[in-house]
Short mmCIF file of C-alpha atoms in Angstrom, two decimals:
data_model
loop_
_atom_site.label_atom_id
_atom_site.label_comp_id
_atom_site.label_asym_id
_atom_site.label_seq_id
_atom_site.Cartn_x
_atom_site.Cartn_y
_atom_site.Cartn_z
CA UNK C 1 8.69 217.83 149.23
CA UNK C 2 5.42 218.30 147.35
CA UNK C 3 2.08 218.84 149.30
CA UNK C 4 0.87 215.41 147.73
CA UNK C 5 4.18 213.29 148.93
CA UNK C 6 3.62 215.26 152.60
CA UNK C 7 -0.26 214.40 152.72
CA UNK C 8 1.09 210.70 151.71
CA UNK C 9 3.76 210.62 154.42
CA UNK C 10 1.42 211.63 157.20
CA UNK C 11 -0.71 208.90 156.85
CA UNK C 12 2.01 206.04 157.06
CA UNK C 13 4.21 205.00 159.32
CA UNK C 14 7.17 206.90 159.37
CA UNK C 15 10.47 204.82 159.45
CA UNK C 16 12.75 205.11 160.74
CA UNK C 17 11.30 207.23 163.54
CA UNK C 18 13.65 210.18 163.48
CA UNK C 19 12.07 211.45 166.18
CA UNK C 20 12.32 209.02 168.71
CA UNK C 21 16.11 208.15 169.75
CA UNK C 22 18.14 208.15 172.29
CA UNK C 23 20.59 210.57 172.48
CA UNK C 24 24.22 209.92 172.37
CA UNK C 25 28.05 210.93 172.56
CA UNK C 26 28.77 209.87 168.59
CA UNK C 27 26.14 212.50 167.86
CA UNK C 28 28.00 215.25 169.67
CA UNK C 29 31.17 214.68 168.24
CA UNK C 30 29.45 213.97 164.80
CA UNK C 31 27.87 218.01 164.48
CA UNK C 32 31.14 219.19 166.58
CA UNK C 33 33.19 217.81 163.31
CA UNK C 34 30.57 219.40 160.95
CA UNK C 35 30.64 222.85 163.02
CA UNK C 36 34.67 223.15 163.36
CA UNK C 37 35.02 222.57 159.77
CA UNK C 38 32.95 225.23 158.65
CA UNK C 39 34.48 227.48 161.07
CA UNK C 40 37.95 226.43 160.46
CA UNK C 41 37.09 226.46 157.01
CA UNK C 42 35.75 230.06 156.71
CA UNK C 43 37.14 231.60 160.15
CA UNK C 44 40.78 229.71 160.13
CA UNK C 45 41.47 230.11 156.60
CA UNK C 46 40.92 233.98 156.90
CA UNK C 47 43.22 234.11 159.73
CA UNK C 48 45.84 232.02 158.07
CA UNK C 49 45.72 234.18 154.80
CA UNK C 50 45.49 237.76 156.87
CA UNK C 51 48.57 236.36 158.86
CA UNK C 52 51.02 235.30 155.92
CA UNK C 53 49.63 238.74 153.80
CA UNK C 54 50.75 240.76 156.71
CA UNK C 55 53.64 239.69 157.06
CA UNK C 56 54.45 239.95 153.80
CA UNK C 57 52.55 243.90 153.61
CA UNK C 58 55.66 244.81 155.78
CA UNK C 59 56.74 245.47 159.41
CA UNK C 60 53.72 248.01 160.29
CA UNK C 61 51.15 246.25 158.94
CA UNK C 62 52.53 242.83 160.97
CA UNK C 63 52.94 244.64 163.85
CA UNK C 64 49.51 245.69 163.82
CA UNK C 65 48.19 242.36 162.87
CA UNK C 66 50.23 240.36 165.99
CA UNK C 67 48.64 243.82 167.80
CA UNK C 68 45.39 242.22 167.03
CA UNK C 69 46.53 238.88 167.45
CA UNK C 70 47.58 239.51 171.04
CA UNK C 71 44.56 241.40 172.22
CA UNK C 72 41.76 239.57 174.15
CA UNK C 73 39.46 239.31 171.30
CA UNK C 74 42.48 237.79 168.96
CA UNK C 75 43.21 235.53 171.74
CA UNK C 76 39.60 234.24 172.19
CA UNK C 77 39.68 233.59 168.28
CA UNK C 78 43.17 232.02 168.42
CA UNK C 79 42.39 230.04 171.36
CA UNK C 80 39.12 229.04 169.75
CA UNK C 81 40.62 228.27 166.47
CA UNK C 82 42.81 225.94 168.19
CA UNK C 83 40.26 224.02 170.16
CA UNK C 84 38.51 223.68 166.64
CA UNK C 85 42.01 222.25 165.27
CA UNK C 86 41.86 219.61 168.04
CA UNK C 87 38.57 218.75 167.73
CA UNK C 88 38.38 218.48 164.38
CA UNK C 89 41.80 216.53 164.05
CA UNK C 90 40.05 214.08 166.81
CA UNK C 91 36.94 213.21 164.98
CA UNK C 92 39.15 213.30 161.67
CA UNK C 93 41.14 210.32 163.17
CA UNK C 94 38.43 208.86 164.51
CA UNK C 95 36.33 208.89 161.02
CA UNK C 96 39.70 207.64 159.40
CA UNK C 97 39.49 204.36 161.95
CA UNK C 98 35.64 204.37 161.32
CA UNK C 99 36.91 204.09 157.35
CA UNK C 100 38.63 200.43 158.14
CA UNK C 101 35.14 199.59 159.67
CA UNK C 102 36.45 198.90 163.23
CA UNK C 103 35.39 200.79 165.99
CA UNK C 104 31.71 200.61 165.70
CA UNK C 105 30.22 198.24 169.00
CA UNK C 106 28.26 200.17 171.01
CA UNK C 107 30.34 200.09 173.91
CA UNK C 108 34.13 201.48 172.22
CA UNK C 109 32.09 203.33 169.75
CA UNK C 110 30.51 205.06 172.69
CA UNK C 111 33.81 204.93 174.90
CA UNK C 112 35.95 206.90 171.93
CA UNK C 113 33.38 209.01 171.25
CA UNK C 114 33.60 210.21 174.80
CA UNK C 115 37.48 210.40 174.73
CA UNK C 116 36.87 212.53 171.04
CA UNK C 117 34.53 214.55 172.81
CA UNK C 118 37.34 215.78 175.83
CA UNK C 119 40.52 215.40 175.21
CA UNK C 120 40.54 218.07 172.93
CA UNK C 121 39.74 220.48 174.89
CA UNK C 122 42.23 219.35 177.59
CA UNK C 123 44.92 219.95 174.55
CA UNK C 124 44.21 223.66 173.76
CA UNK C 125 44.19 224.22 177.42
CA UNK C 126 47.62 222.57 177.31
CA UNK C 127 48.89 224.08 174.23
CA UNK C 128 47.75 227.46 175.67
CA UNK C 129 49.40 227.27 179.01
CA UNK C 130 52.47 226.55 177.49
CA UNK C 131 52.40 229.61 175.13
CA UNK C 132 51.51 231.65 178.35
CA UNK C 133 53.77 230.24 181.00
CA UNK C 134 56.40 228.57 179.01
CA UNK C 135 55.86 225.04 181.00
CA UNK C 136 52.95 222.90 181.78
CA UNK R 1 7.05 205.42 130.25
CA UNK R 2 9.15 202.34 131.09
CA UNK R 3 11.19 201.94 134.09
CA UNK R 4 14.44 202.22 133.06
CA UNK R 5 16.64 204.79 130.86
CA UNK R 6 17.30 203.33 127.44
CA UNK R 7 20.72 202.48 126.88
CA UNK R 8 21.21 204.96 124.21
CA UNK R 9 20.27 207.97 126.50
CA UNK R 10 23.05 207.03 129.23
CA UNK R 11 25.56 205.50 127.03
CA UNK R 12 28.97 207.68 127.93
CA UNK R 13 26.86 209.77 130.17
CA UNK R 14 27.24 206.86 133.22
CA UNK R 15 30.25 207.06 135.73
CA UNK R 16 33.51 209.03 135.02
CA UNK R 17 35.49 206.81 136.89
CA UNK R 18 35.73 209.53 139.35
CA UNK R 19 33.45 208.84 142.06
CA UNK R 20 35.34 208.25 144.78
CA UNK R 21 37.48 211.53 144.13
CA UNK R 22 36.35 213.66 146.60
CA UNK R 23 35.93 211.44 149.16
CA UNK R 24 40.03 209.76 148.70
CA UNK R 25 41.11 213.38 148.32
CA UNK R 26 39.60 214.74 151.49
CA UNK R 27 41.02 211.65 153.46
CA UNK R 28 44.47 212.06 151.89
CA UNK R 29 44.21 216.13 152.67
CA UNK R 30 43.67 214.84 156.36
CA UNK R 31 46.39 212.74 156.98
CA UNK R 32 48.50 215.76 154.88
CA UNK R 33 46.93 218.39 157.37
CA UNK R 34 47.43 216.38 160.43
CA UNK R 35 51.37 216.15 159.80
CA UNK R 36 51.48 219.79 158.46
CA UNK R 37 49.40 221.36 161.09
CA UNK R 38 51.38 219.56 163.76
CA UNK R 39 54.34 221.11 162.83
CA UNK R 40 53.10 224.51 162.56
CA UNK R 41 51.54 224.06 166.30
CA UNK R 42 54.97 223.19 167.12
CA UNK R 43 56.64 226.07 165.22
CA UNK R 44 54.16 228.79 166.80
CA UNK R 45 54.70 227.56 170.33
CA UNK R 46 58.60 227.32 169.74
CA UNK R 47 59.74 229.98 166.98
CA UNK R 48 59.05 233.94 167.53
CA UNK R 49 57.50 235.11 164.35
CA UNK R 50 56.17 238.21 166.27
CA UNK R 51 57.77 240.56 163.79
CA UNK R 52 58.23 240.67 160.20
CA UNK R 53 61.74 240.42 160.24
CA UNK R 54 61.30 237.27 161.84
CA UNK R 55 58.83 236.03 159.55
CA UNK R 56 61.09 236.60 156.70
CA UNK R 57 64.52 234.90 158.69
CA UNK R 58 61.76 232.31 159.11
CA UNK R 59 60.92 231.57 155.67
CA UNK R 60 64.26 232.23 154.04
CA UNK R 61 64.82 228.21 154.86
CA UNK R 62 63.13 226.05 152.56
CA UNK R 63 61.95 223.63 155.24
CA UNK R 64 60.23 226.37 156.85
CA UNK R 65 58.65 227.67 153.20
CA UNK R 66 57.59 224.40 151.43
CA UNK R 67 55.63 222.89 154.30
CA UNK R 68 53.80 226.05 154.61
CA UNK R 69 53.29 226.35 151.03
CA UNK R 70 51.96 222.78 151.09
CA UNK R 71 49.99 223.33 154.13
CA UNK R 72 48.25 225.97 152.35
CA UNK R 73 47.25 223.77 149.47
CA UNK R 74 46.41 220.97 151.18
CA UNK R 75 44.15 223.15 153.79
CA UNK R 76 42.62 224.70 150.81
CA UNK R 77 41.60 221.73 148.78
CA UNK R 78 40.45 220.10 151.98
CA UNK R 79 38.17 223.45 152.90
CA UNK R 80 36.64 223.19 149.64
CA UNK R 81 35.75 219.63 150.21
CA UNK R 82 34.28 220.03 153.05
CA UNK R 83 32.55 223.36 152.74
CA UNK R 84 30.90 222.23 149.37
CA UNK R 85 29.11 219.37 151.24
CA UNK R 86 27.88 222.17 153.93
CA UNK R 87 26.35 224.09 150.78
CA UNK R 88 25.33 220.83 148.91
CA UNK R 89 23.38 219.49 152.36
CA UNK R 90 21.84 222.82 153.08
CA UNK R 91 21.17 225.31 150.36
CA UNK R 92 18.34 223.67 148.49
CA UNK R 93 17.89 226.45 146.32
CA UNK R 94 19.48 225.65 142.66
CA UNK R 95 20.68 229.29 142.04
CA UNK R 96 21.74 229.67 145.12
CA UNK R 97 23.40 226.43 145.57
CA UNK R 98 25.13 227.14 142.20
CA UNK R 99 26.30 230.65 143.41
CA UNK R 100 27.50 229.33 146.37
CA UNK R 101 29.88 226.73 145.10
CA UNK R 102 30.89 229.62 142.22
CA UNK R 103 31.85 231.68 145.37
CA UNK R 104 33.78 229.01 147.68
CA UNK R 105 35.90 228.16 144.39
CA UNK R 106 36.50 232.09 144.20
CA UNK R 107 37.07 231.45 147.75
CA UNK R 108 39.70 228.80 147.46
CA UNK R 109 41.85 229.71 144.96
CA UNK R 110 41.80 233.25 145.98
CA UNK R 111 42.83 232.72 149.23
CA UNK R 112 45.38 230.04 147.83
CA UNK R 113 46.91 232.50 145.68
CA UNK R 114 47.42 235.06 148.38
CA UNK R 115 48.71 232.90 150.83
CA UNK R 116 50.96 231.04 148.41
CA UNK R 117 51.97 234.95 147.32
CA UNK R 118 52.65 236.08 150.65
CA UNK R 119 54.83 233.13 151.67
CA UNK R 120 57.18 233.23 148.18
CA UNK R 121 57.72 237.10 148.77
CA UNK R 122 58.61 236.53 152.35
CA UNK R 123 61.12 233.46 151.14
CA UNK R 124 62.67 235.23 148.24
CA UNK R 125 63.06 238.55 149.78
CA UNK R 126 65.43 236.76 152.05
CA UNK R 127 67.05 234.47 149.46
CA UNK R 128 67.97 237.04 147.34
CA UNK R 129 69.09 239.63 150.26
CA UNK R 130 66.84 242.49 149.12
CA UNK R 131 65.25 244.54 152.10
CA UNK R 132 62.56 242.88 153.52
CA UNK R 133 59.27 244.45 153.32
CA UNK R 134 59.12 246.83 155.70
#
């Protein structure tokens, strides 16, 4: 933005008031989609790639890898890799419904937003349980 | 200066037909993902692939191989998609909004390559019965 178009824009009303709103669940899952896509993006696909290369580098180099993998630190990236799966995935599907143009009165927008928001947490925690223990 | 562009200027220079490509490919990459992705979740929690050995017995099927090999495509284009809006919404800077798009297609297709390398060695070596790596 040029000084001039600034100087301009300070002396009008600004619409639509980007300032003033009311904060709401649609907004959380909206950055939360933005955020795990860049890290899944940039973060998953590196882990993806390092796993399949591994393997295919040989048995020593694999074995150090699922080393890694099954370490704390590997299992706060896997585990946080997943929840980014889920999350994404959720907002995904919702977007995909969003796409048919149903879904958006206030009150289910805000109600699936909500559901978008949890559930996919409550699914790594799931997912992660059963890796551990075997069961749910 | 009038207020439109003279019809000789943006003759053949107007839409390519192709505007709705990334947006019907990133969609379509979804719903691929979803279905891939759930049956790798399901795989991982189900199938040991904690050694190499197992990795290769893994992949010597084909209907372990060619999902994976189409995950891997189908996660890459969609990455790309996705991470060029990040750069294209954020990184006002020409040069550096040029170099960064140069570098996620590096990106991309470099990490498609290896990936798709990785999982054809690991299928073949066992196809063919030659020692696994390793």
């Amino acid at each position: 933005m040029t000084a001039a178009s600034t100087e301009t824009a300070a002396a009008r009303p600004i619409s639509p008031h980007l300032t003033v709103y009311k904060w709401g669940p649609h907004m959380l899952v909206s950055i939360l989609h933005r955020a795990t896509g860049d890290v899944l993006g940039t973060v998953g696909a590196l882990v993806l790639t390092a796993w399949l290369v591994c393997a295919a580098l040989g048995g020593d180099i694999y074995t150090a890898f699922v080393g890694h993998a099954n370490a704390w630190y590997g299992q706060v990236v896997l585990i946080g890799l997943t929840w980014s799966i889920l999350q994404h995935t959720a907002s995904g599907l919702r977007h995909l419904l969003l796409d048919t143009g149903a879904g958006y009165e206030l009150d289910s927008n805000r109600l699936w937003s909500w559901i978008v928001a949890i559930l996919p947490a409550l699914l790594t925690a799931a997912f992660w349980l059963y890796i551990y223990y075997g069961k749910l | 200066m009038d207020g439109g562009t003279e019809l000789g200027k943006v003759r053949g220079l107007g839409s390519a037909r192709a505007g709705t490509h990334h947006w019907t490919t990133q969609r379509l990459t979804a719903i691929a993902n979803l279905m891939l992705l759930t049956w790798l979740g399901v795989t991982l929690a189900t199938v040991n692939l904690s050694s190499a050995d197992a990795m290769t017995r893994w992949l010597s099927s084909p209907f372990a191989a060619v999902p994976l090999v189409l995950l891997v495509i189908s996660v890459f284009t969609h990455l790309r998609l996705g991470l060029t809006v990040l750069i294209e919404d954020y990184v006002h800077d020409a040069a550096l909004k040029l170099g960064s798009l140069v570098l996620l297609t590096f990106f991309t297709f470099g990490g498609m390559g290896f990936a798709l390398f990785a999982i054809a060695k690991l299928a073949f070596a066992a196809a063919t019965g030659a020692p696994s790596a390793g």
